[in-house]
Short mmCIF file of C-alpha atoms (C1' of nucleotides) and ligand atoms in Angstrom, two decimals:
data_model
loop_
_atom_site.label_atom_id
_atom_site.label_comp_id
_atom_site.label_asym_id
_atom_site.label_seq_id
_atom_site.Cartn_x
_atom_site.Cartn_y
_atom_site.Cartn_z
CA MET A 28 -93.65 -30.11 57.00
CA THR A 29 -96.97 -31.78 56.30
CA THR A 30 -97.03 -35.28 54.91
CA LYS A 31 -99.82 -36.95 52.96
CA ARG A 32 -100.01 -39.92 55.31
CA PRO A 33 -98.45 -38.64 58.53
CA TYR A 34 -99.40 -41.60 60.66
CA SER A 35 -98.38 -44.57 58.52
CA ALA A 36 -94.74 -44.59 59.64
CA LEU A 37 -95.74 -44.27 63.29
CA ILE A 38 -98.30 -47.04 62.87
CA ASP A 39 -95.62 -49.33 61.46
CA GLN A 40 -93.27 -48.42 64.29
CA LEU A 41 -95.86 -49.37 66.88
CA LYS A 42 -96.87 -52.59 65.11
CA THR A 43 -93.23 -53.62 64.84
CA ALA A 44 -92.94 -53.09 68.58
CA GLY A 45 -95.94 -55.36 69.13
CA LEU A 46 -98.17 -52.51 70.23
CA ARG A 47 -101.58 -51.82 68.79
CA PRO A 48 -101.70 -48.45 67.13
CA THR A 49 -104.42 -46.99 69.30
CA ARG A 50 -105.56 -43.37 69.20
CA GLN A 51 -103.67 -42.53 72.37
CA ARG A 52 -100.42 -44.28 71.51
CA LEU A 53 -100.40 -42.70 68.09
CA ALA A 54 -101.02 -39.24 69.49
CA LEU A 55 -98.22 -39.61 72.04
CA ALA A 56 -95.87 -41.12 69.47
CA LYS A 57 -96.60 -38.19 67.18
CA LEU A 58 -95.73 -35.72 69.93
CA LEU A 59 -92.59 -37.63 70.84
CA PHE A 60 -91.09 -38.76 67.57
CA GLU A 61 -92.00 -36.11 65.02
CA GLY A 62 -89.80 -33.34 66.39
CA GLY A 63 -86.19 -33.64 67.38
CA ASN A 64 -85.02 -35.67 70.36
CA ARG A 65 -86.25 -34.60 73.74
CA HIS A 66 -86.08 -35.10 77.48
CA PHE A 67 -89.32 -34.90 79.42
CA THR A 68 -91.30 -36.18 82.38
CA ALA A 69 -94.60 -38.04 82.21
CA GLU A 70 -96.43 -35.03 83.55
CA GLN A 71 -94.88 -32.69 81.02
CA LEU A 72 -95.97 -34.98 78.19
CA HIS A 73 -99.42 -35.27 79.70
CA ALA A 74 -99.75 -31.49 79.91
CA GLU A 75 -98.57 -31.21 76.33
CA ALA A 76 -101.13 -33.75 75.14
CA MET A 77 -103.89 -31.94 77.02
CA GLY A 78 -102.80 -28.70 75.39
CA ALA A 79 -103.08 -30.33 71.98
CA GLU A 80 -106.24 -31.90 70.62
CA VAL A 81 -105.74 -35.23 72.40
CA ARG A 82 -107.36 -36.19 75.67
CA VAL A 83 -105.25 -38.87 77.36
CA SER A 84 -105.25 -39.88 80.99
CA LEU A 85 -102.09 -39.62 83.05
CA ALA A 86 -102.23 -43.38 83.70
CA THR A 87 -102.15 -43.99 79.97
CA VAL A 88 -99.19 -41.68 79.59
CA TYR A 89 -97.31 -43.72 82.19
CA ASN A 90 -98.39 -47.02 80.64
CA THR A 91 -97.38 -45.86 77.19
CA LEU A 92 -94.00 -44.53 78.30
CA HIS A 93 -93.17 -47.82 79.96
CA GLN A 94 -94.31 -49.74 76.90
CA PHE A 95 -92.23 -47.52 74.62
CA ASN A 96 -89.31 -47.94 76.99
CA ASP A 97 -89.65 -51.73 76.96
CA ALA A 98 -89.97 -51.66 73.18
CA GLY A 99 -86.76 -49.68 72.83
CA LEU A 100 -88.48 -46.61 71.39
CA LEU A 101 -87.26 -44.43 74.23
CA ARG A 102 -85.39 -44.74 77.49
CA GLU A 103 -85.56 -43.62 81.06
CA VAL A 104 -82.86 -41.43 82.60
CA VAL A 105 -82.41 -41.23 86.36
CA VAL A 106 -80.89 -38.02 87.62
CA GLU A 107 -82.94 -37.05 90.63
CA ALA A 108 -84.87 -39.03 93.19
CA GLY A 109 -88.60 -38.60 92.85
CA ARG A 110 -88.55 -37.46 89.24
CA SER A 111 -88.34 -39.75 86.21
CA TYR A 112 -87.11 -38.38 82.93
CA PHE A 113 -87.60 -40.02 79.59
CA ASP A 114 -85.41 -39.52 76.55
CA THR A 115 -86.22 -40.16 72.90
CA ASN A 116 -82.55 -40.18 71.93
CA MET A 117 -81.61 -43.86 71.73
CA ASP A 118 -78.04 -43.29 70.54
CA ASP A 119 -75.31 -44.13 73.02
CA HIS A 120 -74.84 -40.87 74.89
CA HIS A 121 -74.55 -39.21 78.27
CA HIS A 122 -75.98 -36.15 80.00
CA PHE A 123 -75.40 -32.78 81.47
CA TYR A 124 -77.86 -32.15 84.29
CA MET A 125 -78.53 -28.58 85.43
CA GLU A 126 -79.24 -29.07 89.10
CA GLY A 127 -81.04 -25.76 89.44
CA SER A 128 -83.47 -25.92 86.57
CA GLY A 129 -83.75 -29.69 86.29
CA GLU A 130 -82.88 -29.57 82.61
CA LEU A 131 -81.07 -32.34 80.78
CA GLN A 132 -78.74 -31.87 77.83
CA ASP A 133 -77.17 -34.56 75.68
CA VAL A 134 -73.46 -35.23 75.66
CA ASP A 135 -72.33 -37.21 72.66
CA CYS A 136 -70.67 -40.46 73.66
CA ASP A 137 -67.42 -39.54 71.94
CA GLU A 138 -67.10 -36.52 74.20
CA VAL A 139 -66.84 -38.78 77.22
CA VAL A 140 -64.01 -41.24 76.79
CA LEU A 141 -64.01 -44.07 79.29
CA THR A 142 -60.64 -45.71 78.79
CA ALA A 143 -61.00 -48.09 81.69
CA LEU A 144 -63.96 -49.82 83.28
CA PRO A 145 -63.82 -52.42 86.01
CA ASP A 146 -64.93 -55.98 85.35
CA ALA A 147 -68.44 -56.72 86.51
CA PRO A 148 -68.58 -58.83 89.69
CA GLU A 149 -68.91 -62.62 89.27
CA GLY A 150 -72.20 -63.65 87.74
CA MET A 151 -73.15 -60.11 86.73
CA LYS A 152 -73.03 -58.36 83.41
CA VAL A 153 -73.05 -54.66 82.62
CA SER A 154 -76.36 -53.52 81.19
CA ARG A 155 -75.52 -49.85 80.84
CA VAL A 156 -73.01 -47.25 81.91
CA ASP A 157 -74.49 -43.85 82.70
CA VAL A 158 -72.35 -40.77 83.00
CA ILE A 159 -74.10 -37.76 84.49
CA ILE A 160 -72.26 -34.47 84.59
CA ARG A 161 -73.97 -32.32 87.20
CA LEU A 162 -73.84 -28.60 86.60
CA ASN A 163 -74.40 -25.49 88.66
CA PRO A 164 -74.34 -21.84 87.68
CA ALA A 165 -70.73 -20.59 87.74
CA ASN A 166 -70.52 -17.95 90.47
CA ASP A 167 -67.84 -15.45 89.51
CA MET B 13 -61.54 -52.20 109.71
CA THR B 14 -63.65 -50.62 112.40
CA THR B 15 -62.40 -47.37 113.84
CA LYS B 16 -63.80 -46.70 117.31
CA ARG B 17 -64.20 -43.01 117.85
CA PRO B 18 -65.00 -41.56 121.21
CA TYR B 19 -68.12 -39.42 121.40
CA SER B 20 -65.96 -36.36 121.75
CA ALA B 21 -64.70 -36.74 118.18
CA LEU B 22 -68.25 -37.04 116.89
CA ILE B 23 -69.26 -34.04 118.97
CA ASP B 24 -66.43 -32.02 117.49
CA GLN B 25 -67.36 -33.17 114.00
CA LEU B 26 -70.91 -31.94 114.48
CA LYS B 27 -69.89 -28.67 116.08
CA THR B 28 -67.43 -28.00 113.27
CA ALA B 29 -70.29 -28.55 110.84
CA GLY B 30 -72.34 -25.97 112.74
CA LEU B 31 -74.71 -28.60 114.11
CA ARG B 32 -75.62 -28.94 117.77
CA PRO B 33 -74.58 -32.32 119.09
CA THR B 34 -78.03 -33.48 120.07
CA ARG B 35 -78.91 -36.96 121.30
CA GLN B 36 -80.40 -37.93 117.96
CA ARG B 37 -77.64 -36.55 115.76
CA LEU B 38 -75.01 -38.20 117.91
CA ALA B 39 -76.78 -41.54 117.82
CA LEU B 40 -77.15 -41.44 114.04
CA ALA B 41 -73.58 -40.24 113.57
CA LYS B 42 -72.41 -43.12 115.72
CA LEU B 43 -74.34 -45.62 113.59
CA LEU B 44 -73.07 -44.07 110.37
CA PHE B 45 -69.47 -43.23 111.02
CA GLU B 46 -68.23 -45.84 113.44
CA GLY B 47 -68.30 -48.78 111.07
CA GLY B 48 -66.90 -48.90 107.57
CA ASN B 49 -68.43 -46.96 104.70
CA ARG B 50 -71.97 -47.80 103.75
CA HIS B 51 -74.84 -47.22 101.36
CA PHE B 52 -78.31 -46.98 102.84
CA THR B 53 -81.72 -45.37 102.59
CA ALA B 54 -83.34 -43.16 105.20
CA GLU B 55 -85.78 -45.89 106.09
CA GLN B 56 -83.04 -48.47 106.52
CA LEU B 57 -81.21 -46.16 108.90
CA HIS B 58 -84.42 -45.43 110.76
CA ALA B 59 -85.11 -49.15 111.18
CA GLU B 60 -81.57 -49.66 112.38
CA ALA B 61 -81.88 -46.89 114.94
CA MET B 62 -85.17 -48.33 116.20
CA GLY B 63 -83.51 -51.71 116.52
CA ALA B 64 -80.79 -50.14 118.62
CA GLU B 65 -81.38 -48.26 121.83
CA VAL B 66 -82.22 -44.96 120.12
CA ARG B 67 -85.74 -43.73 119.44
CA VAL B 68 -85.61 -41.27 116.54
CA SER B 69 -88.45 -40.15 114.32
CA LEU B 70 -88.28 -40.71 110.59
CA ALA B 71 -88.55 -36.97 110.02
CA THR B 72 -85.47 -36.46 112.13
CA VAL B 73 -83.61 -39.09 110.15
CA TYR B 74 -84.41 -37.21 106.95
CA ASN B 75 -83.50 -33.86 108.51
CA THR B 76 -80.25 -35.22 109.83
CA LEU B 77 -79.29 -36.89 106.57
CA HIS B 78 -79.83 -33.67 104.67
CA GLN B 79 -77.88 -31.71 107.25
CA PHE B 80 -75.02 -34.21 107.12
CA ASN B 81 -75.14 -34.07 103.35
CA ASP B 82 -74.99 -30.28 103.33
CA ALA B 83 -72.17 -30.39 105.84
CA GLY B 84 -70.17 -32.75 103.64
CA LEU B 85 -70.29 -35.63 106.10
CA LEU B 86 -72.05 -37.90 103.61
CA ARG B 87 -73.51 -37.71 100.13
CA GLU B 88 -76.59 -38.71 98.24
CA VAL B 89 -76.45 -41.12 95.31
CA VAL B 90 -79.23 -41.21 92.74
CA VAL B 91 -79.61 -44.51 90.94
CA GLU B 92 -83.30 -45.15 90.82
CA ALA B 93 -86.33 -42.89 90.69
CA GLY B 94 -88.27 -42.85 93.94
CA ARG B 95 -85.46 -44.17 96.12
CA SER B 96 -82.70 -42.04 97.64
CA TYR B 97 -79.49 -43.66 98.72
CA PHE B 98 -76.96 -42.09 101.00
CA ASP B 99 -73.27 -42.92 101.08
CA THR B 100 -70.77 -42.30 103.86
CA ASN B 101 -67.84 -42.75 101.49
CA MET B 102 -66.77 -39.22 100.60
CA ASP B 103 -63.77 -40.23 98.51
CA ASP B 104 -64.06 -39.63 94.79
CA HIS B 105 -65.59 -42.84 93.53
CA HIS B 106 -68.28 -44.39 91.37
CA HIS B 107 -70.81 -47.20 91.67
CA PHE B 108 -71.99 -50.55 90.52
CA TYR B 109 -75.74 -50.78 90.84
CA MET B 110 -77.41 -54.21 90.90
CA GLU B 111 -80.72 -53.50 89.23
CA GLY B 112 -82.37 -56.58 90.69
CA SER B 113 -81.51 -56.28 94.34
CA GLY B 114 -81.07 -52.53 94.50
CA GLU B 115 -77.63 -52.88 96.02
CA LEU B 116 -74.82 -50.40 95.50
CA GLN B 117 -71.13 -51.23 95.43
CA ASP B 118 -68.22 -48.82 95.30
CA VAL B 119 -65.95 -48.58 92.30
CA ASP B 120 -62.71 -46.86 93.08
CA CYS B 121 -62.18 -43.75 90.96
CA ASP B 122 -58.97 -45.10 89.45
CA GLU B 123 -60.87 -48.05 88.02
CA VAL B 124 -62.92 -45.70 85.85
CA VAL B 125 -60.65 -43.56 83.71
CA LEU B 126 -62.38 -40.62 82.09
CA THR B 127 -59.81 -39.35 79.59
CA ALA B 128 -62.12 -36.80 78.04
CA LEU B 129 -64.93 -34.71 79.39
CA PRO B 130 -66.78 -31.99 77.52
CA ASP B 131 -66.56 -28.39 78.67
CA ALA B 132 -69.47 -27.23 80.74
CA PRO B 133 -71.87 -24.95 78.85
CA GLU B 134 -71.34 -21.18 79.19
CA GLY B 135 -71.96 -19.91 82.70
CA MET B 136 -72.07 -23.38 84.22
CA LYS B 137 -69.54 -25.31 86.19
CA VAL B 138 -69.30 -29.02 86.84
CA SER B 139 -70.24 -29.90 90.40
CA ARG B 140 -69.85 -33.64 90.10
CA VAL B 141 -69.48 -36.43 87.57
CA ASP B 142 -71.33 -39.60 88.43
CA VAL B 143 -70.62 -42.87 86.70
CA ILE B 144 -73.14 -45.60 87.38
CA ILE B 145 -72.46 -49.06 86.03
CA ARG B 146 -75.76 -50.90 85.98
CA LEU B 147 -75.59 -54.65 86.44
CA ASN B 148 -77.86 -57.58 85.83
CA PRO B 149 -77.39 -61.26 86.58
CA ALA B 150 -75.44 -62.88 83.73
CA ASN B 151 -77.79 -65.39 82.09
CA ASP B 152 -75.68 -68.17 80.62
"C1'" DC C 17 -78.86 -22.35 139.09
"C1'" DA C 18 -82.88 -20.52 137.30
"C1'" DA C 19 -85.06 -18.49 133.31
"C1'" DA C 20 -85.32 -17.47 128.84
"C1'" DC C 21 -84.14 -18.23 124.23
"C1'" DC C 22 -84.27 -20.54 120.13
"C1'" DG C 23 -82.78 -24.50 117.46
"C1'" DT C 24 -84.43 -29.34 117.25
"C1'" DT C 25 -87.56 -33.15 117.48
"C1'" DT C 26 -91.87 -35.20 116.92
"C1'" DA C 27 -96.42 -37.30 115.38
"C1'" DG C 28 -99.25 -36.90 112.16
"C1'" DA C 29 -100.96 -34.50 108.12
"C1'" DA C 30 -99.82 -33.21 103.62
"C1'" DT C 31 -97.72 -33.63 99.21
"C1'" DA C 32 -95.77 -35.51 94.87
"C1'" DG C 33 -95.10 -38.83 91.74
"C1'" DT C 34 -96.36 -43.17 90.33
"C1'" DT C 35 -99.00 -47.50 90.26
"C1'" DC C 36 -103.18 -50.11 90.91
"C1'" DT C 37 -108.13 -51.31 90.20
"C1'" DA C 38 -112.05 -52.43 87.99
"C1'" DG C 39 -115.34 -51.09 84.84
"C1'" DA C 40 -116.00 -48.84 80.18
"C1'" DA C 41 -114.32 -48.33 75.54
"C1'" DA C 42 -112.36 -49.79 71.42
"C1'" DG C 43 -109.55 -52.85 68.41
"C1'" DA C 44 -109.43 -57.57 66.39
"C1'" DA C 45 -111.25 -61.97 65.31
"C1'" DT C 46 -114.98 -64.85 63.83
"C1'" DA D 6 -122.77 -58.09 64.21
"C1'" DT D 7 -121.05 -60.73 68.01
"C1'" DT D 8 -117.67 -62.02 70.69
"C1'" DC D 9 -113.13 -61.78 72.53
"C1'" DT D 10 -109.29 -59.30 74.19
"C1'" DT D 11 -106.56 -55.48 74.87
"C1'" DT D 12 -106.43 -50.87 76.23
"C1'" DC D 13 -108.08 -46.79 78.50
"C1'" DT D 14 -109.83 -44.24 82.29
"C1'" DA D 15 -111.06 -41.97 86.82
"C1'" DG D 16 -110.11 -42.25 90.96
"C1'" DA D 17 -108.22 -44.77 94.88
"C1'" DA D 18 -104.08 -46.43 96.72
"C1'" DC D 19 -99.39 -46.40 97.60
"C1'" DT D 20 -94.47 -44.93 98.62
"C1'" DA D 21 -91.12 -41.88 99.70
"C1'" DT D 22 -90.51 -37.55 101.36
"C1'" DT D 23 -91.62 -33.00 103.28
"C1'" DC D 24 -94.32 -29.96 106.08
"C1'" DT D 25 -96.61 -28.27 110.37
"C1'" DA D 26 -97.00 -26.69 114.74
"C1'" DA D 27 -96.55 -27.93 119.32
"C1'" DA D 28 -93.34 -29.96 122.74
"C1'" DC D 29 -88.64 -30.54 123.95
"C1'" DG D 30 -83.98 -29.69 125.18
"C1'" DG D 31 -79.33 -27.45 124.54
"C1'" DT D 32 -77.31 -23.27 125.42
"C1'" DT D 33 -76.75 -18.78 127.04
"C1'" DT D 34 -77.72 -15.15 130.29
"C1'" DG D 35 -78.50 -13.03 134.62
MN1 MN E 30 -92.61 -37.26 86.20
MN1 MN E 31 -85.37 -43.94 101.22
ZN1 ZN E 32 -80.45 -37.72 76.20
ZN1 ZN E 33 -70.25 -45.30 97.41
#
DNA sequence: CAAACCGTTTAGAATAGTTCTAGAAAGAAT
DNA sequence: ATTCTTTCTAGAACTATTCTAAACGGTTTG
């Protein structure tokens, strides 16, 4: 799956988001957006970048992830204190979380039907509803 | 509605949970279970204990909270990376989370109707389903 | 009521994950 | 090319939490 100009689409994506297409951002975007959707931590992505040809500092990985998050290119998922996960799947969806292994798995939004939600308190509006289905190994 | 419980009830509660009724555990249990339900962090509880007559170390607060959690006397709620909340309300319920102030508010479980949930993957069982409704100030 | 036993508490060190700092590097503008 | 500005980086700092190992204190035993 080689393309003649592999970076041009990524470059456009970054420019549209108001981010300069720097070496580091492009390399991370390539890792993140050229495969299927994924869940990962900053340190996992950093390790992956180090394993590839790109040398990027951990600080830059964090900066970039927050910038991509703010730009709507990915999102953060909170499932465990002291560990931030990021998610390249921007469709409306929810998650299975395997408490043992720390793995996340997507749950399509039509598999979780919320037929009733309370009104937000006065002066507040709902920004997002997260459903996390925590899983453990069945012991039988 | 404050329910005053004599120490003997707290002592029994701890013994039943397999925990020695030590000075520190009793003092924390008194702070936690003698008022209404509450959401709090370890550091908030520690500060509260210091403000009261009891001298307890922060490590003991963490130990005790985890022991109480394991014993089913309270539960942990994860809403933000790097910040653990605990919750004395053990009824099945969900939460509003005010992203600005970091405050949690209970949502009774019958206000969130989940009419469909996916089956857990092979070999896994659902341990808990958390619904977090994230709120922001309405800007109009 | 010792004395011993062993779970608990503690201060402080250690750790983990993330953010900050300030100088160097590299895009962009002129 | 020169300047201007944003971004990148190593390493320090920071925050929340856990660990360590010695002191403490409930509890059990004799
Ligand atoms: Mn991480
Ligand atoms: Mn806390
Ligand atoms: Zn996802
Ligand atoms: Zn609650």
